[in-house]
Short mmCIF file of C-alpha atoms and ligand atoms in Angstrom, two decimals:
data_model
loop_
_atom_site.label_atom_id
_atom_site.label_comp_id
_atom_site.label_asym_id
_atom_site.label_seq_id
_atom_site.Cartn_x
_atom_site.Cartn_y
_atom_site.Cartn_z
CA UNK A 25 -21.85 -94.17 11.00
CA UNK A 26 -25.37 -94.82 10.04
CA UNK A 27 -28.54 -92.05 9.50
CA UNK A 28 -31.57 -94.00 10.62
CA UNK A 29 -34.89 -92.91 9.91
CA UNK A 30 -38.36 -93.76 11.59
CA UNK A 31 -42.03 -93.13 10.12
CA UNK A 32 -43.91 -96.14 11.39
CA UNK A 33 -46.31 -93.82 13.33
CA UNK A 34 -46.78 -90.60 14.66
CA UNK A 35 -43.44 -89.34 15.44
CA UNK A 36 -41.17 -88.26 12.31
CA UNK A 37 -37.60 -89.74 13.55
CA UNK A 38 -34.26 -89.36 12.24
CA UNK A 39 -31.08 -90.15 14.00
CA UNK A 40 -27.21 -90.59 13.82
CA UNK A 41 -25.31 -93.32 15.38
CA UNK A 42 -22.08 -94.93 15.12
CA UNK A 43 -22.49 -98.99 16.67
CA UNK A 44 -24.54 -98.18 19.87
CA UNK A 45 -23.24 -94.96 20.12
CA UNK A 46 -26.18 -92.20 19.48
CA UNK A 47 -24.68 -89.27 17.66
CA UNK A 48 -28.34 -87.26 17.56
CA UNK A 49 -31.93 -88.30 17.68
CA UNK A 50 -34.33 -85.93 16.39
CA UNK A 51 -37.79 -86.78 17.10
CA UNK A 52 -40.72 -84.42 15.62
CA UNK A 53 -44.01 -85.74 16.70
CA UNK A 54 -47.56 -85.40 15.38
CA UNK A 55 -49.60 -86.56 18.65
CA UNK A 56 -50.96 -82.73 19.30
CA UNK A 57 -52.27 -83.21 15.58
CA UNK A 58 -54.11 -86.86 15.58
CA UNK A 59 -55.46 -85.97 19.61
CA UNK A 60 -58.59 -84.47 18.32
CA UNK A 61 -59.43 -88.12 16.59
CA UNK A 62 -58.43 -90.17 19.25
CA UNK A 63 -55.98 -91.82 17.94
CA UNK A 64 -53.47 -92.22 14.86
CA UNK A 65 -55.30 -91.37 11.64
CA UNK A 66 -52.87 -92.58 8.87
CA UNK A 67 -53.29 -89.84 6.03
CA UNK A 68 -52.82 -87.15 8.36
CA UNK A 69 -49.31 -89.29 9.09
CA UNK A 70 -48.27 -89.62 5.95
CA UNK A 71 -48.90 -85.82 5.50
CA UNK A 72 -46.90 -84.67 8.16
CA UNK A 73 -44.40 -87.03 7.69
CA UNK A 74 -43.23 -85.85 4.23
CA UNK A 75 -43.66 -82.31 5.78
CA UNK A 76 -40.99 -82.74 8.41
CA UNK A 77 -38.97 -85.34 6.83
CA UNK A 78 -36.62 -83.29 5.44
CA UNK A 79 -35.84 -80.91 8.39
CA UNK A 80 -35.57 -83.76 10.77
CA UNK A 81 -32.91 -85.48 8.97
CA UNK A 82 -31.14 -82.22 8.65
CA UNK A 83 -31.56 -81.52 12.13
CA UNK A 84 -29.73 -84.97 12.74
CA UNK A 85 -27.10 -84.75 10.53
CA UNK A 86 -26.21 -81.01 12.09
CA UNK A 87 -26.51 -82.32 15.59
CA UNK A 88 -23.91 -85.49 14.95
CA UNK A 89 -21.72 -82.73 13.42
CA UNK A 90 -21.53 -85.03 9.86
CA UNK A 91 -22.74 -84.59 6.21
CA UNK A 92 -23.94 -87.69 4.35
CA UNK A 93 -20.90 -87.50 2.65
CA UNK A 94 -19.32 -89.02 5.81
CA UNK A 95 -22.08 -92.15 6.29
CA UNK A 96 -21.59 -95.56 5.79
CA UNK A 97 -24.69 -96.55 5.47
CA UNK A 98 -29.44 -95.84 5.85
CA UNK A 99 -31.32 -97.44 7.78
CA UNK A 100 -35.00 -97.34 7.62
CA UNK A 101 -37.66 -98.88 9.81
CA UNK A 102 -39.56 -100.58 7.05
CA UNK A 103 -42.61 -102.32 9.47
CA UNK A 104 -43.96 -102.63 11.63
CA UNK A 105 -46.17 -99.89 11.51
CA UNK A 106 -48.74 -98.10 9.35
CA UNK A 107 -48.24 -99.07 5.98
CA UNK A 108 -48.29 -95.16 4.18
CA UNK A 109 -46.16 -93.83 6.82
CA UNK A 110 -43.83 -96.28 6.39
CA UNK A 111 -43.71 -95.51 3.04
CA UNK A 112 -42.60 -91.88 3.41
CA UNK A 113 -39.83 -93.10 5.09
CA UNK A 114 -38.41 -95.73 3.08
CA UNK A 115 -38.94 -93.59 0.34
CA UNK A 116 -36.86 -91.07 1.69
CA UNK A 117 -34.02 -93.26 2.63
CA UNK A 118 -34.12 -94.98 -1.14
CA UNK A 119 -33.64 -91.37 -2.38
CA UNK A 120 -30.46 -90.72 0.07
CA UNK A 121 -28.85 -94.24 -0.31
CA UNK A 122 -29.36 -93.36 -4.11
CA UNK A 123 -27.92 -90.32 -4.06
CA UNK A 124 -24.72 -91.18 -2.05
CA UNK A 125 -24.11 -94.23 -2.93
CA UNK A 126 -25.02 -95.94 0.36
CA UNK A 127 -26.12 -99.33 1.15
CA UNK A 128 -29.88 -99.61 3.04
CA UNK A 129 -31.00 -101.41 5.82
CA UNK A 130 -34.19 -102.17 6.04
CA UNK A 131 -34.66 -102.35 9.87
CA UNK A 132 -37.69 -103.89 12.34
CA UNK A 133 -39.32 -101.84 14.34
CA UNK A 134 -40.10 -104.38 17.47
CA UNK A 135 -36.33 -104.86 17.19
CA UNK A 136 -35.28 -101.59 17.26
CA UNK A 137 -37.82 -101.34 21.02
CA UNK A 138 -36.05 -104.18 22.28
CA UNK A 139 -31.92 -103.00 21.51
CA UNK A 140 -32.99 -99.47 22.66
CA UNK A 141 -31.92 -100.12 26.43
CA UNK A 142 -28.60 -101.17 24.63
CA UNK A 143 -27.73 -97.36 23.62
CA UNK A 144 -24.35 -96.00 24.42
CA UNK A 145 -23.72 -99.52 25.88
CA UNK A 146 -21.80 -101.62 23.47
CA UNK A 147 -24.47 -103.82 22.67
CA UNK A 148 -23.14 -105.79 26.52
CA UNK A 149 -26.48 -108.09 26.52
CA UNK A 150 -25.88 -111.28 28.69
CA UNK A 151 -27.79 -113.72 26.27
CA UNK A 152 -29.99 -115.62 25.84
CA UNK A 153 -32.17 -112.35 27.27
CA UNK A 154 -35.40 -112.20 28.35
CA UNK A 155 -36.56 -108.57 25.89
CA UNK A 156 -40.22 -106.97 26.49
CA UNK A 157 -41.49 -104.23 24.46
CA UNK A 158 -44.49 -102.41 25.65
CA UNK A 159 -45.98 -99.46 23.48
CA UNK A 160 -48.97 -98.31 21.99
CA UNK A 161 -48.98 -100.95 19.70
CA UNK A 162 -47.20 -103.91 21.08
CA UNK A 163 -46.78 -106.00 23.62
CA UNK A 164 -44.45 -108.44 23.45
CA UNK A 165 -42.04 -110.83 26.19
CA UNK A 166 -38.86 -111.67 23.31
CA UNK A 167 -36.66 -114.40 24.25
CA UNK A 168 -33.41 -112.75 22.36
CA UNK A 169 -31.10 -115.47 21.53
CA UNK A 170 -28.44 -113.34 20.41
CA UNK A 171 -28.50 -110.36 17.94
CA UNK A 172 -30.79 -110.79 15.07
CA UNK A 173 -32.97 -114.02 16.56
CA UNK A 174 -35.49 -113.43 18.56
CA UNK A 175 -38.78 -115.78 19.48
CA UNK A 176 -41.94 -114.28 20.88
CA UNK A 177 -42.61 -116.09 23.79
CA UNK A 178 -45.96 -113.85 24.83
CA UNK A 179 -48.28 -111.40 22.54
CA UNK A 180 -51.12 -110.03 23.34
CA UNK A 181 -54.68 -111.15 22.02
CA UNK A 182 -56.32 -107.77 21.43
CA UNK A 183 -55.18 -103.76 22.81
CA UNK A 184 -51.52 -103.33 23.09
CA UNK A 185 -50.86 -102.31 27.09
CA UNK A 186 -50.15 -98.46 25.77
CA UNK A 187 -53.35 -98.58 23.71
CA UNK A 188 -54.92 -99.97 26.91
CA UNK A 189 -53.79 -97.09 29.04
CA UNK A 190 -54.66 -94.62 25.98
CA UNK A 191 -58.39 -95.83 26.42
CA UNK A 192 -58.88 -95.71 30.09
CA UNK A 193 -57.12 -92.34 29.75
CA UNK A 194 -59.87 -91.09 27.52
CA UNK A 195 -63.01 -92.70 29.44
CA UNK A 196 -61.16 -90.43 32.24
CA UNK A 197 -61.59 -87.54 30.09
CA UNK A 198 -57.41 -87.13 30.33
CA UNK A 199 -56.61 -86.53 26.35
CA UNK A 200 -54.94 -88.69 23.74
CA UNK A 201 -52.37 -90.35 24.17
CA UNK A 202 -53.18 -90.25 27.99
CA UNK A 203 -50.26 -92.75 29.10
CA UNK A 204 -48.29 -90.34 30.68
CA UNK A 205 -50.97 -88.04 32.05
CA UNK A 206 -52.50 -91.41 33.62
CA UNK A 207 -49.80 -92.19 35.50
CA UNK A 208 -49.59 -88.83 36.44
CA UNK A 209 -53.17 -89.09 38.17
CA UNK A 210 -52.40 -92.70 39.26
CA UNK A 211 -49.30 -91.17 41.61
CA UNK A 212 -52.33 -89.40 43.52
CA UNK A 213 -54.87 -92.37 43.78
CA UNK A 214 -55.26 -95.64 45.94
CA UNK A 215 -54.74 -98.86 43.68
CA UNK A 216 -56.96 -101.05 45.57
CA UNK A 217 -60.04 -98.01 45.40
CA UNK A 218 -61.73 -100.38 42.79
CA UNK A 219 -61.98 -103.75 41.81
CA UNK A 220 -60.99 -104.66 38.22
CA UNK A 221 -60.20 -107.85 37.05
CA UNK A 222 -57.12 -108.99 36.60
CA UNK A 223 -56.52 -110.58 33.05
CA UNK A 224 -56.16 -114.14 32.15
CA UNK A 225 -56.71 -115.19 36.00
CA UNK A 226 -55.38 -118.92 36.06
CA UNK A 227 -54.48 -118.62 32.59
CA UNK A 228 -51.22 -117.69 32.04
CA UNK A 229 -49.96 -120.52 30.80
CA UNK A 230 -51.75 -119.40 27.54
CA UNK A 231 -48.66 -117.22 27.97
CA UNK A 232 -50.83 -114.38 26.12
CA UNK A 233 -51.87 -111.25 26.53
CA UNK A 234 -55.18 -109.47 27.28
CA UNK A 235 -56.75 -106.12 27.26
CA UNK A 236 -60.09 -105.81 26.24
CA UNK A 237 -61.54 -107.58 29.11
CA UNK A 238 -60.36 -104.82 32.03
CA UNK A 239 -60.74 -102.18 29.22
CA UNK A 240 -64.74 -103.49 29.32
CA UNK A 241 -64.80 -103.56 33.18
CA UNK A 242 -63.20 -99.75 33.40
CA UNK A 243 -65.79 -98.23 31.09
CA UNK A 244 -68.80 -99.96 33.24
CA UNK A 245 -67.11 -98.86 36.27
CA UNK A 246 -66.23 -95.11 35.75
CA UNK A 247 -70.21 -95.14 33.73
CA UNK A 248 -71.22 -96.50 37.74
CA UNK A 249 -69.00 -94.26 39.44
CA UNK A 250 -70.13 -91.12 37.63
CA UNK A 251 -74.13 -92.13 38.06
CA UNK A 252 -76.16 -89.32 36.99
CA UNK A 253 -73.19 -87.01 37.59
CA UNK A 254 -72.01 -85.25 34.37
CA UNK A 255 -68.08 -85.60 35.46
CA UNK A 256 -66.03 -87.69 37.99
CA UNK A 257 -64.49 -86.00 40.89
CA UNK A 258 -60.28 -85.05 40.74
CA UNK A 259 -59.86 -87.91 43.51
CA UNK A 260 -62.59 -90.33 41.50
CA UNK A 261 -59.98 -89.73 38.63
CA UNK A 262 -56.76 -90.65 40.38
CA UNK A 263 -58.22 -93.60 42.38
CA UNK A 264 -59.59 -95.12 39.06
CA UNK A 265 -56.06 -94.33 37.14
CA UNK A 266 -54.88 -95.91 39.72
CA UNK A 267 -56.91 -99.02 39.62
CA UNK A 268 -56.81 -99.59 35.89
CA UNK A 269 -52.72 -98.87 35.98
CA UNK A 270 -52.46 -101.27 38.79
CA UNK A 271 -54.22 -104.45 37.19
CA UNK A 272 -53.12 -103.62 34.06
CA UNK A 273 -49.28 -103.64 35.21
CA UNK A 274 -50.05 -106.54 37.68
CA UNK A 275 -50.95 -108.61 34.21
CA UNK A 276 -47.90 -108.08 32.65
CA UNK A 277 -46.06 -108.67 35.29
CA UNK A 278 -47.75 -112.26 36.23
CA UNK A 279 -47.35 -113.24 32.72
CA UNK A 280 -43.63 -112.25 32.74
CA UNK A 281 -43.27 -114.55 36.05
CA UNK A 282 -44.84 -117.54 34.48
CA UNK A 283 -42.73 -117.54 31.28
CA UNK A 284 -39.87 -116.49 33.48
CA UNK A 285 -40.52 -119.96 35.73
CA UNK A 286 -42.53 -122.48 34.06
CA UNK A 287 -40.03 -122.32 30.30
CA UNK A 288 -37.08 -123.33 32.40
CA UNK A 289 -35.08 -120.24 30.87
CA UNK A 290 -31.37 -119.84 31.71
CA UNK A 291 -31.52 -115.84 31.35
CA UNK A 292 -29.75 -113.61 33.27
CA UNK A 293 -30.78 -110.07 31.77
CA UNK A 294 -34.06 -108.34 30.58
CA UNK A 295 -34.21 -105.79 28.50
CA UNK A 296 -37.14 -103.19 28.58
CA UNK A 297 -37.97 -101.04 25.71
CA UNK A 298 -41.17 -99.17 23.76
CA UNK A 299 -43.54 -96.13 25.49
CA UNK A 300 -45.34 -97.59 28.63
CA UNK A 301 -41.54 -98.20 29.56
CA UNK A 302 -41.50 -94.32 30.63
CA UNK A 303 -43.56 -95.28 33.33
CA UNK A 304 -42.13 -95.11 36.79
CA UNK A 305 -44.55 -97.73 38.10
CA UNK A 306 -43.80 -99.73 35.53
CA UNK A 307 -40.13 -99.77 36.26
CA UNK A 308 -40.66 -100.42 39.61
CA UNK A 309 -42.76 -103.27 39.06
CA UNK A 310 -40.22 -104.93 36.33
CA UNK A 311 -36.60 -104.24 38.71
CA UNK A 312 -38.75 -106.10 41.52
CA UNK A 313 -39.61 -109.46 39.45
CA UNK A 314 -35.95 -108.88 37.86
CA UNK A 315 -34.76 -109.40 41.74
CA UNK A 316 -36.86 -112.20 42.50
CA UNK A 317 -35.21 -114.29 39.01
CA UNK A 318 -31.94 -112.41 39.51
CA UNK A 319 -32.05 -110.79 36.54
CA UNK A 320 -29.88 -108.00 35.77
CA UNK A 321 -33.31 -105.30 34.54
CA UNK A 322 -32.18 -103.01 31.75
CA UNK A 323 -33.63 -99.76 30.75
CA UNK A 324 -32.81 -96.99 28.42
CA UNK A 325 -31.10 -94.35 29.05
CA UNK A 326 -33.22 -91.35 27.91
CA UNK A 327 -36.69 -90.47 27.50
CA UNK A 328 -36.11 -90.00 23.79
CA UNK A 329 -35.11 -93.40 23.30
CA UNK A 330 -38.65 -95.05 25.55
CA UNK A 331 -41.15 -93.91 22.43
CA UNK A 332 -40.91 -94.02 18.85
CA UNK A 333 -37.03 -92.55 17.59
CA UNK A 334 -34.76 -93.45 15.21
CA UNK A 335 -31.78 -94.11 17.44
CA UNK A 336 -33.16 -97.31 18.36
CA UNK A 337 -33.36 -98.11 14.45
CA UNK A 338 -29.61 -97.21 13.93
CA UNK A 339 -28.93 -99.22 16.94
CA UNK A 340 -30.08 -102.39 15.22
CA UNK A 341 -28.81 -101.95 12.31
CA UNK A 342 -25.24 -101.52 13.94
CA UNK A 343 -24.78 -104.65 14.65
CA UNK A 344 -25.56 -105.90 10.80
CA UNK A 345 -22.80 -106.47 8.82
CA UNK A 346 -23.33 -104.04 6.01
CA UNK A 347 -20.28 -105.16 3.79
CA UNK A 348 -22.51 -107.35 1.62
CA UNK A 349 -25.59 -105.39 0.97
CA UNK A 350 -23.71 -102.38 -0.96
CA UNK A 351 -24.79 -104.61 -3.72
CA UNK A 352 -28.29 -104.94 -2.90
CA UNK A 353 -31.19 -104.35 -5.17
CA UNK A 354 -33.37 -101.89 -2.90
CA UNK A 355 -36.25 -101.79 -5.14
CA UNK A 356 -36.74 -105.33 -3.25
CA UNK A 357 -36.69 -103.26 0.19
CA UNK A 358 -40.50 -102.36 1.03
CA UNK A 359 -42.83 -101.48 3.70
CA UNK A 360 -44.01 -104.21 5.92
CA UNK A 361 -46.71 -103.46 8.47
CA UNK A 362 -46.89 -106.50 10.12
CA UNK A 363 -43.33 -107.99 10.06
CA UNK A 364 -42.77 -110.19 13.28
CA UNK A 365 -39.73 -110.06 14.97
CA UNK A 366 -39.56 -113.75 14.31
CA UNK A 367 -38.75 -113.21 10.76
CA UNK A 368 -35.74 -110.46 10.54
O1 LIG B 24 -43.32 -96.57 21.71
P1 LIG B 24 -44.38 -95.54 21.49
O2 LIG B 24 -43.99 -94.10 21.43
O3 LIG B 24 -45.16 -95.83 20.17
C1 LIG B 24 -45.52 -97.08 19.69
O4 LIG B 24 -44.68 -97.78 19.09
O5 LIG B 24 -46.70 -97.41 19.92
O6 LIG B 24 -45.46 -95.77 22.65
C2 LIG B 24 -46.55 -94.91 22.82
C3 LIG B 24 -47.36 -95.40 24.01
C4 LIG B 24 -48.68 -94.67 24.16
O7 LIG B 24 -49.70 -95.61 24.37
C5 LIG B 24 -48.46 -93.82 25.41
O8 LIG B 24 -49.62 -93.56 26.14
C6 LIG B 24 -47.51 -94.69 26.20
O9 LIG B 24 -46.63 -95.21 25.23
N1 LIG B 24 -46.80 -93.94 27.25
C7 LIG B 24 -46.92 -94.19 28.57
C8 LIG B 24 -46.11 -93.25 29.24
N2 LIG B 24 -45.52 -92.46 28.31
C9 LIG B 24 -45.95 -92.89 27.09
N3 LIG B 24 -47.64 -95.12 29.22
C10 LIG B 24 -47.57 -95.13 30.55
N4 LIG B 24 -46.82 -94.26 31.28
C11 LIG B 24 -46.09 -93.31 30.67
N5 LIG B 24 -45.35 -92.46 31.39
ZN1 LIG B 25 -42.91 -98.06 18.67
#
């Protein structure tokens, strides 16, 4: 039984699991707070993270019906992520490993996105398994070769597909983070309203990523749309939402289709994790390429486990054998904002 904890952004996370079994999965998050800026300020984070830490790890421990008496081990996302809101959490999790007598688990954040379909599933991937995490701040197509080992096939250049969706949201006038509310609007427009470019065009064997390019495109075109006007019309909005969502998708998925058939990959399972992955569209897009590789398309099972949460953290640490690190020095365990998934 493991209490996982998560302060890599703006959600304060704290969770109980037991293998791939989620106990509780308490997420307290700070996106009402950071709206007004536009995005994630960092102090603000750390602020509210040491606020709520304590209560949320309470919350989880009361939920899963156990004490930390009864643990076996803390894990703790320790990067990616912002480096002083990681800290909060690590911190924390030193102090309760201390305190019990626990060993720690310092735990990736990318990986904990990419095992979250895996929840309440007995970690039953067929590998090797195609994984792709799309959230605010990543985008990434994981070829997992089995538990722990994992090779980024595809990153993006520049915006992560969530932070994509966050700006055209905003240039919309829909609020921060405007994922959710975009795809709300999108349901209502006509994809094919407005021409955007689609990304990397007769690239993709660059097998990369790109935002910035259809982010450019959107702002000119809603600044056209709206002419003198001082706002855009409720249909101008959906039809737009829907244009930007559509390319935007329509990227990801051709890029997913090239790895998929020009690396020759013997996978049979893909694995869908991080934000954007609450997106119906999305989903619909992903089970249809899935069909056309027969690939079994895997996501998770809850809301709570799509964004930022600490199940997905005690998830991948499940699978760790934790036998050997009672005896690890965790003054060597510290925050790492830009840890690859490469190097777990
Ligand atoms: O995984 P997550 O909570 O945090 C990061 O690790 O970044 O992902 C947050 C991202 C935001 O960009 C948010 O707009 C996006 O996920 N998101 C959505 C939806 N719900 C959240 N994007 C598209 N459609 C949604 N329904
Ligand atoms: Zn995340």
């Amino acid at each position: 039984m493991i209490l996982a904890i998560d302060t890599s952004c703006d959600e304060t996370a704290a969770a109980v699991t037991d293998g791939a079994k989620v106990l509780s999965n308490i997420i307290w998050s700070q996106a009402s707070q950071h709206a007004q800026f536009g995005g994630v300020m960092p102090s603000l984070a750390q602020r509210m993270h040491r606020e709520r830490i304590d209560w949320v790890i309470n919350r989880a421990l009361k939920t899963a019906r156990t004490t930390p008496e009864a643990l076996d081990a803390v894990a703790v996302t320790t990067g990616p992520g912002l480096a002083i809101a990681l800290e909060v959490g690590i911190q924390k999790a030193k102090d309760i490993a201390a305190k019990y007598d626990l060993p720690l688990l310092p735990i990736n954040h990318v990986e904990g996105h990419l095992l979250s379909s895996l929840a309440n599933k007995q970690f039953d991937l067929i590998l090797p398994c195609l994984g792709v995490v799309v959230s605010g701040g990543h985008t990434e197509i994981v070829l997992i070769k089995s538990l722990g080992r994992y090779q980024i096939l595809a990153k993006t250049q520049d915006d992560a597909l969530g932070e994509a969706l966050d700006k055209a949201a905003r240039m919309l006038g829909l609020g921060y983070p405007g994922g959710a509310v975009l795809e709300k609007m999108a349901r209502e427009g006509n994809p094919k309203a407005f021409p955007l470019p689609l990304p990397m065009a007769r690239r993709e064997e660059q097998a990369s990523f790109s935002y910035s390019g259809l982010k450019t495109a959107m702002w000119r075109l809603t600044e056209k749309v709206k002419g003198n006007r001082r706002e855009l019309s409720k249909q101008e909005i959906c039809d737009l939402a829907a244009s930007f969502q559509y390319r935007a998708f329509q990227h990801l998925d051709r890029i997913t289709d090239h790895i998929l058939k020009q690396r020759g990959l013997t996978v049979q399972q893909m694995v869908v994790g991080g934000g954007v992955a609450a997106n119906m569209e999305l989903r619909k897009r992903l089970r249809k390429l899935g069909k056309e590789h027969n690939l079994k398309v895997t996501f998770p099972y809850s809301s709570k486990l799509v964004g930022d949460n600490a199940a997905m953290i005690g998830l991948a640490a499940g699978y760790k054998p934790i036998r050997d690190l009672r005896y690890m020095n965790t003054n060597e365990i510290d925050r790492k904002p830009r840890w690859s998934v490469e190097e777990i």
